[in-house]
């Protein structure tokens, strides 16, 4: 699995959906929701301004919560894989 573009690829809607479904405290959810509400970027090329667009995906870089949000966002995917990928039978020798 390649994680080269993992942080920028997570949709903000997914981040908020899994947090809500995890049942985190409302005040924590609201704080994170505010971090990702109406994110916009403005590009400025020389004297040309007002090239503004909305950002709807990506975990904020440099935020102390970024690593935790990334791991939590992957949890449903990993659980899905664990349920569907057959595990090899491990044979363990009995203890003497």
XYZ file of C-alpha atoms in Angstrom:
96
model
C 0.000 0.000 0.000
C 1.429 3.386 -0.971
C 0.918 6.297 1.383
C 2.820 8.910 -0.639
C -0.276 11.074 -1.130
C -2.238 9.845 1.865
C -2.579 13.096 3.815
C -3.791 15.159 0.844
C -6.190 12.478 -0.369
C -8.506 12.142 2.650
C -11.821 13.873 2.010
C -12.956 16.270 4.732
C -16.418 14.661 4.636
C -14.848 11.257 5.388
C -12.861 12.685 8.307
C -16.015 14.134 9.865
C -18.112 11.041 9.092
C -15.798 8.562 10.814
C -15.300 10.897 13.788
C -19.062 11.203 14.242
C -19.522 7.423 13.945
C -16.747 6.803 16.478
C -18.766 8.716 19.028
C -16.075 11.167 20.075
C -17.195 13.895 22.495
C -19.261 16.621 20.840
C -16.865 19.405 21.821
C -13.909 17.592 20.207
C -15.959 16.872 17.085
C -17.033 20.523 16.823
C -13.452 21.746 17.216
C -12.208 19.474 14.416
C -15.226 20.354 12.290
C -14.321 24.030 12.571
C -10.763 23.290 11.409
C -12.130 21.783 8.187
C -15.114 24.090 7.530
C -14.955 26.229 4.367
C -11.241 25.693 3.701
C -10.077 27.909 0.880
C -6.780 28.592 -0.854
C -5.851 31.728 -2.733
C -3.233 31.602 -5.450
C -1.318 34.753 -6.275
C 0.790 34.936 -9.427
C 2.701 38.202 -9.587
C 0.031 40.867 -9.555
C -2.856 38.479 -10.326
C -4.902 37.778 -7.212
C -8.316 36.356 -6.368
C -7.644 32.901 -7.758
C -9.510 31.340 -4.838
C -10.787 27.769 -4.649
C -12.218 25.482 -2.011
C -10.214 22.621 -0.540
C -12.356 19.580 0.256
C -9.645 16.984 0.898
C -6.443 16.701 2.829
C -5.354 16.656 6.436
C -3.878 19.939 7.609
C -0.100 19.778 7.633
C 1.601 20.773 10.875
C -1.531 20.290 12.971
C -0.825 18.212 16.098
C -3.977 16.177 15.410
C -3.009 15.299 11.816
C -1.276 12.003 12.567
C -4.098 10.819 14.813
C -6.750 11.821 12.285
C -4.912 9.912 9.564
C -4.662 6.745 11.648
C -8.297 6.978 12.734
C -9.400 7.545 9.132
C -7.650 4.338 8.074
C -9.184 2.239 10.852
C -12.443 1.372 9.006
C -10.462 0.376 5.901
C -8.100 -1.857 7.878
C -11.035 -3.482 9.689
C -12.699 -4.102 6.308
C -9.545 -5.799 4.999
C -9.141 -7.904 8.137
C -12.644 -9.301 7.694
C -12.114 -10.199 4.047
C -8.528 -11.384 3.758
C -8.097 -14.990 4.840
C -5.534 -15.385 7.556
C -2.991 -18.177 7.314
C -3.375 -20.967 9.814
C -0.635 -20.690 12.398
C 0.521 -23.955 13.861
C 2.058 -23.547 17.260
C 3.956 -26.342 18.919
C 2.547 -27.248 22.333
C 4.457 -25.997 25.328
C 6.696 -28.624 26.984
